[in-house]
Amino acid sequence: MSNIQISNLVLWQKNGVKRTLNFLHNRVNVITGDSGKGKSSILFIIDYCLLARETTGISKTNIDSKVDWYGIKISIDGKELVIARPSESNGATDQAYFSENGTIPTLPILNVQIDNLKKVLSSAFGIDTELRVPYGGRYIKAGSKVSFRNFLAYSYQDQNTIVAPNHLYIRPTDGRYQEAIERTFRMAIGAENVSTALARNRLAELERRKAVQARKNESYAKSANAFSEEVEALSSEAYSLGVIERKPESYEDSFTALRELVATPVAPSDHKREVERFEREIFSLSAKNRQLKAFIDGKPAFTIALKETEDALKPVNAFNSQADDIFPSQFANEVIARLQRELSDIKLSLRDRKIFPFLDEVKNIYEENENKIQTLREELSKIKTKQPIQYNPNDYYRYLGRLEAKLEVYRQSEDQVIQPPQDDLDDSIADLRQKVEQNDEKSLLAKQELNRLINKRLTTLPLKGYNNFSAFYYEKEKLIHLHSSDLATIEKMPDVGSASNYLYLHVSYFLALHEIAKTRQIPWVPSFLVLDQVSTPYFSSDGKPNDDIRSLDKILIELNKFVIDMDKFGGFQIILLEHIDKEHWASLNLDRFYLVDKELRDNYGLILEAPGDESPAEPPK
């Protein structure tokens, strides 16, 4: 198992001073002093040296502006590595200094890319290169490689977080940071090892592939169905244009006909004008025949008119027989004689039906026109039966262009053959799912163990106002809620109240998590914990205790005991950034507590003034 602890913290100051803090393994390393001396920046200097993306948390005025380089020496299973990075004021860079033999240089130089160094450290932390995030989120993509940095969140508690009511981890507003915790939590508590993590990753990948294939097949099926309907529409349009003689009955026939049409297109002629010519001639002959028909049908009326004229002239006979008596003048007699002649002509016309020889000619013309009309209609019917192109050539060629493009699209989609479900894929998924489900049972047991250890700590760090309540960690919310003994009442963590209670919850949770990591030999979780000012609820900034100092003592005693308990599992290191003075913990006989440097008070701080080089105390042997 990996045992990852911090040996040294080094600052190469701009004034030429190299400031070094020496940490002991398997101890509670205390850096204490007054406010404004740079203690709280130490946590973030450690994280920056361990390849954090930025220097957030490091005082830019009091620390960063006075430092050229930050460095750290870490021990991984006895092998010491040195990492140094330039300060922000010295220029951000994607490179760092790295020594794999533990050499702290007089002045670092850039000799490695950050991305390459991350791979080296991930390997040193025991993280398999194939270990990947099984499912994605808003910030982290599924399949992203697991990094050693994903597990550092379990090793930090800054001053604000350690008593926070609504979050357990630092950087609560950093979405990517919080997502990394969600993805690695089960690995951190031993609910998932490399084998099961890889199985979960493999299962996620196979399920993704199966889902993708199913979506593709569904898409192809929909495309084929849609194109089938489109082929039918295209063949109907071709039939209406007259470029195919009949409308195909099946999809295959339609597709074949359309392909042949594209391969050997019909040369269009202006049939539309021919149709229009036939229709114009039929219309003209029909109009003439309507006139002729009207004339032929008007003969009886003409005869009736003659008859009426005859009747009107009948008195002429009487006038003529008595002409001398009725009209004694010569002129009158001439008029009567003229009327008599006209009456005779009318009678003759009525007796002789052949008096209209042109009527038969009209009838003949009418019949000839009817025959011509019938012939023209038959020709027009033949043209329409053959479905000649009824649009102009431009319309026809545009149709051919659309048809050829659509057939090409379908030809390409035909190449995407629908793949049947793969039996071996299903079998692999079933096997992996069984393994993952078995591991889910293991996860449940691991979380139960985590809750047990949290509550074990809370017996010595009792919450005020919550006697007989038990604590339960909620993985999705990343919070600890309290349940009454009868489970009738749940007190949400943000509602618990009291900085002391929140301190106890935070410390209990992180000690429980690291105890699981140590006892279950989780290689990825570092064997150190940085706590910034556990005395916050009990001490003022000048180091004077309040009336609840005994609650702080319980925390200090628990930290000392935890380090001792972890000796049999490879050891554990705590770095405690504090206000309290050495006399306070010395009075408690805490034998694992170690003062890293003399107390940072008055004119003595993390940053040293030149030329005085306040050398740190030598660590005890």
PDB file of N, CA and C in Angstrom, residues 121-171:
ATOM      1  N   LEU A 121       3.122  11.399 -11.172  1.00  0.00           N
ATOM      2  CA  LEU A 121       2.606  11.356  -9.808  1.00  0.00           C
ATOM      3  C   LEU A 121       1.410  10.415  -9.700  1.00  0.00           C
ATOM      4  N   SER A 122       0.578  10.361 -10.710  1.00  0.00           N
ATOM      5  CA  SER A 122      -0.543   9.414 -10.687  1.00  0.00           C
ATOM      6  C   SER A 122      -0.037   7.995 -10.590  1.00  0.00           C
ATOM      7  N   SER A 123       1.023   7.716 -11.329  1.00  0.00           N
ATOM      8  CA  SER A 123       1.625   6.381 -11.254  1.00  0.00           C
ATOM      9  C   SER A 123       2.225   6.143  -9.874  1.00  0.00           C
ATOM     10  N   ALA A 124       2.875   7.176  -9.309  1.00  0.00           N
ATOM     11  CA  ALA A 124       3.472   7.038  -7.975  1.00  0.00           C
ATOM     12  C   ALA A 124       2.408   6.820  -6.914  1.00  0.00           C
ATOM     13  N   PHE A 125       1.216   7.397  -7.126  1.00  0.00           N
ATOM     14  CA  PHE A 125       0.105   7.207  -6.189  1.00  0.00           C
ATOM     15  C   PHE A 125      -0.558   5.846  -6.371  1.00  0.00           C
ATOM     16  N   GLY A 126      -0.099   5.071  -7.330  1.00  0.00           N
ATOM     17  CA  GLY A 126      -0.657   3.731  -7.545  1.00  0.00           C
ATOM     18  C   GLY A 126      -1.908   3.712  -8.383  1.00  0.00           C
ATOM     19  N   ILE A 127      -2.133   4.746  -9.190  1.00  0.00           N
ATOM     20  CA  ILE A 127      -3.337   4.815  -9.997  1.00  0.00           C
ATOM     21  C   ILE A 127      -3.076   4.178 -11.352  1.00  0.00           C
ATOM     22  N   ASP A 128      -3.856   3.175 -11.697  1.00  0.00           N
ATOM     23  CA  ASP A 128      -3.721   2.469 -12.963  1.00  0.00           C
ATOM     24  C   ASP A 128      -3.994   3.432 -14.108  1.00  0.00           C
ATOM     25  N   THR A 129      -3.172   3.351 -15.159  1.00  0.00           N
ATOM     26  CA  THR A 129      -3.335   4.270 -16.298  1.00  0.00           C
ATOM     27  C   THR A 129      -4.660   4.042 -17.026  1.00  0.00           C
ATOM     28  N   GLU A 130      -5.250   2.842 -16.848  1.00  0.00           N
ATOM     29  CA  GLU A 130      -6.517   2.552 -17.507  1.00  0.00           C
ATOM     30  C   GLU A 130      -7.715   2.940 -16.661  1.00  0.00           C
ATOM     31  N   LEU A 131      -7.464   3.437 -15.459  1.00  0.00           N
ATOM     32  CA  LEU A 131      -8.561   3.794 -14.562  1.00  0.00           C
ATOM     33  C   LEU A 131      -9.187   5.097 -15.030  1.00  0.00           C
ATOM     34  N   ARG A 132     -10.473   5.022 -15.345  1.00  0.00           N
ATOM     35  CA  ARG A 132     -11.153   6.189 -15.903  1.00  0.00           C
ATOM     36  C   ARG A 132     -12.470   6.447 -15.176  1.00  0.00           C
ATOM     37  N   VAL A 133     -12.955   7.686 -15.321  1.00  0.00           N
ATOM     38  CA  VAL A 133     -14.225   8.068 -14.711  1.00  0.00           C
ATOM     39  C   VAL A 133     -15.344   7.318 -15.430  1.00  0.00           C
ATOM     40  N   PRO A 134     -16.169   6.543 -14.713  1.00  0.00           N
ATOM     41  CA  PRO A 134     -17.172   5.704 -15.366  1.00  0.00           C
ATOM     42  C   PRO A 134     -18.338   6.477 -15.958  1.00  0.00           C
ATOM     43  N   TYR A 135     -18.661   7.634 -15.411  1.00  0.00           N
ATOM     44  CA  TYR A 135     -19.774   8.417 -15.946  1.00  0.00           C
ATOM     45  C   TYR A 135     -19.436   9.894 -15.844  1.00  0.00           C
ATOM     46  N   GLY A 136     -19.920  10.640 -16.810  1.00  0.00           N
ATOM     47  CA  GLY A 136     -19.567  12.057 -16.892  1.00  0.00           C
ATOM     48  C   GLY A 136     -20.519  12.944 -16.130  1.00  0.00           C
ATOM     49  N   GLY A 137     -20.227  14.224 -16.155  1.00  0.00           N
ATOM     50  CA  GLY A 137     -21.050  15.224 -15.498  1.00  0.00           C
ATOM     51  C   GLY A 137     -20.968  16.526 -16.254  1.00  0.00           C
ATOM     52  N   ARG A 138     -21.230  17.585 -15.555  1.00  0.00           N
ATOM     53  CA  ARG A 138     -21.226  18.898 -16.193  1.00  0.00           C
ATOM     54  C   ARG A 138     -19.806  19.340 -16.545  1.00  0.00           C
ATOM     55  N   TYR A 139     -18.839  18.936 -15.719  1.00  0.00           N
ATOM     56  CA  TYR A 139     -17.469  19.416 -15.897  1.00  0.00           C
ATOM     57  C   TYR A 139     -16.505  18.316 -16.336  1.00  0.00           C
ATOM     58  N   ILE A 140     -16.776  17.084 -15.929  1.00  0.00           N
ATOM     59  CA  ILE A 140     -15.855  15.985 -16.222  1.00  0.00           C
ATOM     60  C   ILE A 140     -16.531  15.028 -17.200  1.00  0.00           C
ATOM     61  N   LYS A 141     -15.850  14.722 -18.298  1.00  0.00           N
ATOM     62  CA  LYS A 141     -16.397  13.831 -19.299  1.00  0.00           C
ATOM     63  C   LYS A 141     -16.230  12.378 -18.870  1.00  0.00           C
ATOM     64  N   ALA A 142     -17.212  11.577 -19.249  1.00  0.00           N
ATOM     65  CA  ALA A 142     -17.088  10.139 -19.016  1.00  0.00           C
ATOM     66  C   ALA A 142     -15.868   9.625 -19.766  1.00  0.00           C
ATOM     67  N   GLY A 143     -15.107   8.755 -19.129  1.00  0.00           N
ATOM     68  CA  GLY A 143     -13.915   8.210 -19.762  1.00  0.00           C
ATOM     69  C   GLY A 143     -12.659   9.003 -19.477  1.00  0.00           C
ATOM     70  N   SER A 144     -12.791  10.134 -18.743  1.00  0.00           N
ATOM     71  CA  SER A 144     -11.599  10.906 -18.381  1.00  0.00           C
ATOM     72  C   SER A 144     -10.739  10.085 -17.426  1.00  0.00           C
ATOM     73  N   LYS A 145      -9.429  10.216 -17.552  1.00  0.00           N
ATOM     74  CA  LYS A 145      -8.529   9.460 -16.693  1.00  0.00           C
ATOM     75  C   LYS A 145      -8.613   9.961 -15.256  1.00  0.00           C
ATOM     76  N   VAL A 146      -8.559   9.028 -14.319  1.00  0.00           N
ATOM     77  CA  VAL A 146      -8.527   9.383 -12.902  1.00  0.00           C
ATOM     78  C   VAL A 146      -7.126   9.892 -12.572  1.00  0.00           C
ATOM     79  N   SER A 147      -7.060  11.024 -11.878  1.00  0.00           N
ATOM     80  CA  SER A 147      -5.776  11.642 -11.529  1.00  0.00           C
ATOM     81  C   SER A 147      -5.541  11.535 -10.025  1.00  0.00           C
ATOM     82  N   PHE A 148      -4.261  11.586  -9.633  1.00  0.00           N
ATOM     83  CA  PHE A 148      -3.926  11.579  -8.203  1.00  0.00           C
ATOM     84  C   PHE A 148      -4.556  12.782  -7.510  1.00  0.00           C
ATOM     85  N   ARG A 149      -4.777  13.867  -8.251  1.00  0.00           N
ATOM     86  CA  ARG A 149      -5.348  15.071  -7.657  1.00  0.00           C
ATOM     87  C   ARG A 149      -6.799  14.866  -7.223  1.00  0.00           C
ATOM     88  N   ASN A 150      -7.469  13.897  -7.829  1.00  0.00           N
ATOM     89  CA  ASN A 150      -8.851  13.641  -7.436  1.00  0.00           C
ATOM     90  C   ASN A 150      -8.968  13.225  -5.976  1.00  0.00           C
ATOM     91  N   PHE A 151      -7.858  12.727  -5.388  1.00  0.00           N
ATOM     92  CA  PHE A 151      -7.914  12.208  -4.019  1.00  0.00           C
ATOM     93  C   PHE A 151      -7.347  13.188  -2.996  1.00  0.00           C
ATOM     94  N   LEU A 152      -6.792  14.306  -3.452  1.00  0.00           N
ATOM     95  CA  LEU A 152      -6.239  15.275  -2.509  1.00  0.00           C
ATOM     96  C   LEU A 152      -7.328  16.020  -1.749  1.00  0.00           C
ATOM     97  N   ALA A 153      -8.536  16.058  -2.296  1.00  0.00           N
ATOM     98  CA  ALA A 153      -9.636  16.740  -1.602  1.00  0.00           C
ATOM     99  C   ALA A 153      -9.916  16.119  -0.240  1.00  0.00           C
ATOM    100  N   TYR A 154      -9.529  14.861  -0.058  1.00  0.00           N
ATOM    101  CA  TYR A 154      -9.760  14.179   1.220  1.00  0.00           C
ATOM    102  C   TYR A 154      -8.675  14.511   2.241  1.00  0.00           C
ATOM    103  N   SER A 155      -7.722  15.368   1.836  1.00  0.00           N
ATOM    104  CA  SER A 155      -6.591  15.667   2.724  1.00  0.00           C
ATOM    105  C   SER A 155      -6.527  17.128   3.153  1.00  0.00           C
ATOM    106  N   TYR A 156      -7.558  17.919   2.839  1.00  0.00           N
ATOM    107  CA  TYR A 156      -7.515  19.341   3.160  1.00  0.00           C
ATOM    108  C   TYR A 156      -8.778  19.795   3.887  1.00  0.00           C
ATOM    109  N   GLN A 157      -8.579  20.631   4.907  1.00  0.00           N
ATOM    110  CA  GLN A 157      -9.677  21.358   5.552  1.00  0.00           C
ATOM    111  C   GLN A 157      -9.161  22.761   5.873  1.00  0.00           C
ATOM    112  N   ASP A 158      -9.595  23.741   5.082  1.00  0.00           N
ATOM    113  CA  ASP A 158      -9.136  25.101   5.361  1.00  0.00           C
ATOM    114  C   ASP A 158      -9.967  25.721   6.481  1.00  0.00           C
ATOM    115  N   GLN A 159      -9.613  26.946   6.878  1.00  0.00           N
ATOM    116  CA  GLN A 159     -10.225  27.577   8.035  1.00  0.00           C
ATOM    117  C   GLN A 159     -11.736  27.762   7.878  1.00  0.00           C
ATOM    118  N   ASN A 160     -12.174  28.085   6.667  1.00  0.00           N
ATOM    119  CA  ASN A 160     -13.607  28.299   6.447  1.00  0.00           C
ATOM    120  C   ASN A 160     -14.368  26.984   6.355  1.00  0.00           C
ATOM    121  N   THR A 161     -13.770  25.993   5.724  1.00  0.00           N
ATOM    122  CA  THR A 161     -14.465  24.723   5.511  1.00  0.00           C
ATOM    123  C   THR A 161     -14.615  23.931   6.800  1.00  0.00           C
ATOM    124  N   ILE A 162     -13.638  23.981   7.677  1.00  0.00           N
ATOM    125  CA  ILE A 162     -13.613  23.080   8.836  1.00  0.00           C
ATOM    126  C   ILE A 162     -14.790  23.307   9.781  1.00  0.00           C
ATOM    127  N   VAL A 163     -15.453  24.468   9.697  1.00  0.00           N
ATOM    128  CA  VAL A 163     -16.645  24.714  10.520  1.00  0.00           C
ATOM    129  C   VAL A 163     -17.842  25.061   9.639  1.00  0.00           C
ATOM    130  N   ALA A 164     -17.790  24.690   8.344  1.00  0.00           N
ATOM    131  CA  ALA A 164     -18.866  25.044   7.408  1.00  0.00           C
ATOM    132  C   ALA A 164     -20.114  24.210   7.673  1.00  0.00           C
ATOM    133  N   PRO A 165     -21.289  24.821   7.646  1.00  0.00           N
ATOM    134  CA  PRO A 165     -22.522  24.079   7.888  1.00  0.00           C
ATOM    135  C   PRO A 165     -23.089  23.383   6.647  1.00  0.00           C
ATOM    136  N   ASN A 166     -22.675  23.813   5.454  1.00  0.00           N
ATOM    137  CA  ASN A 166     -23.327  23.298   4.247  1.00  0.00           C
ATOM    138  C   ASN A 166     -22.376  22.650   3.237  1.00  0.00           C
ATOM    139  N   HIS A 167     -21.139  22.395   3.627  1.00  0.00           N
ATOM    140  CA  HIS A 167     -20.245  21.621   2.769  1.00  0.00           C
ATOM    141  C   HIS A 167     -19.129  21.012   3.618  1.00  0.00           C
ATOM    142  N   LEU A 168     -18.621  19.874   3.141  1.00  0.00           N
ATOM    143  CA  LEU A 168     -17.566  19.162   3.868  1.00  0.00           C
ATOM    144  C   LEU A 168     -16.187  19.366   3.245  1.00  0.00           C
ATOM    145  N   TYR A 169     -16.148  19.681   1.965  1.00  0.00           N
ATOM    146  CA  TYR A 169     -14.873  19.752   1.252  1.00  0.00           C
ATOM    147  C   TYR A 169     -14.524  21.195   0.894  1.00  0.00           C
ATOM    148  N   ILE A 170     -13.226  21.438   0.709  1.00  0.00           N
ATOM    149  CA  ILE A 170     -12.792  22.773   0.310  1.00  0.00           C
ATOM    150  C   ILE A 170     -13.254  23.058  -1.125  1.00  0.00           C
ATOM    151  N   ARG A 171     -13.166  24.319  -1.500  1.00  0.00           N
ATOM    152  CA  ARG A 171     -13.565  24.797  -2.829  1.00  0.00           C
ATOM    153  C   ARG A 171     -14.986  24.365  -3.190  1.00  0.00           C
TER     154      ARG A 171
END
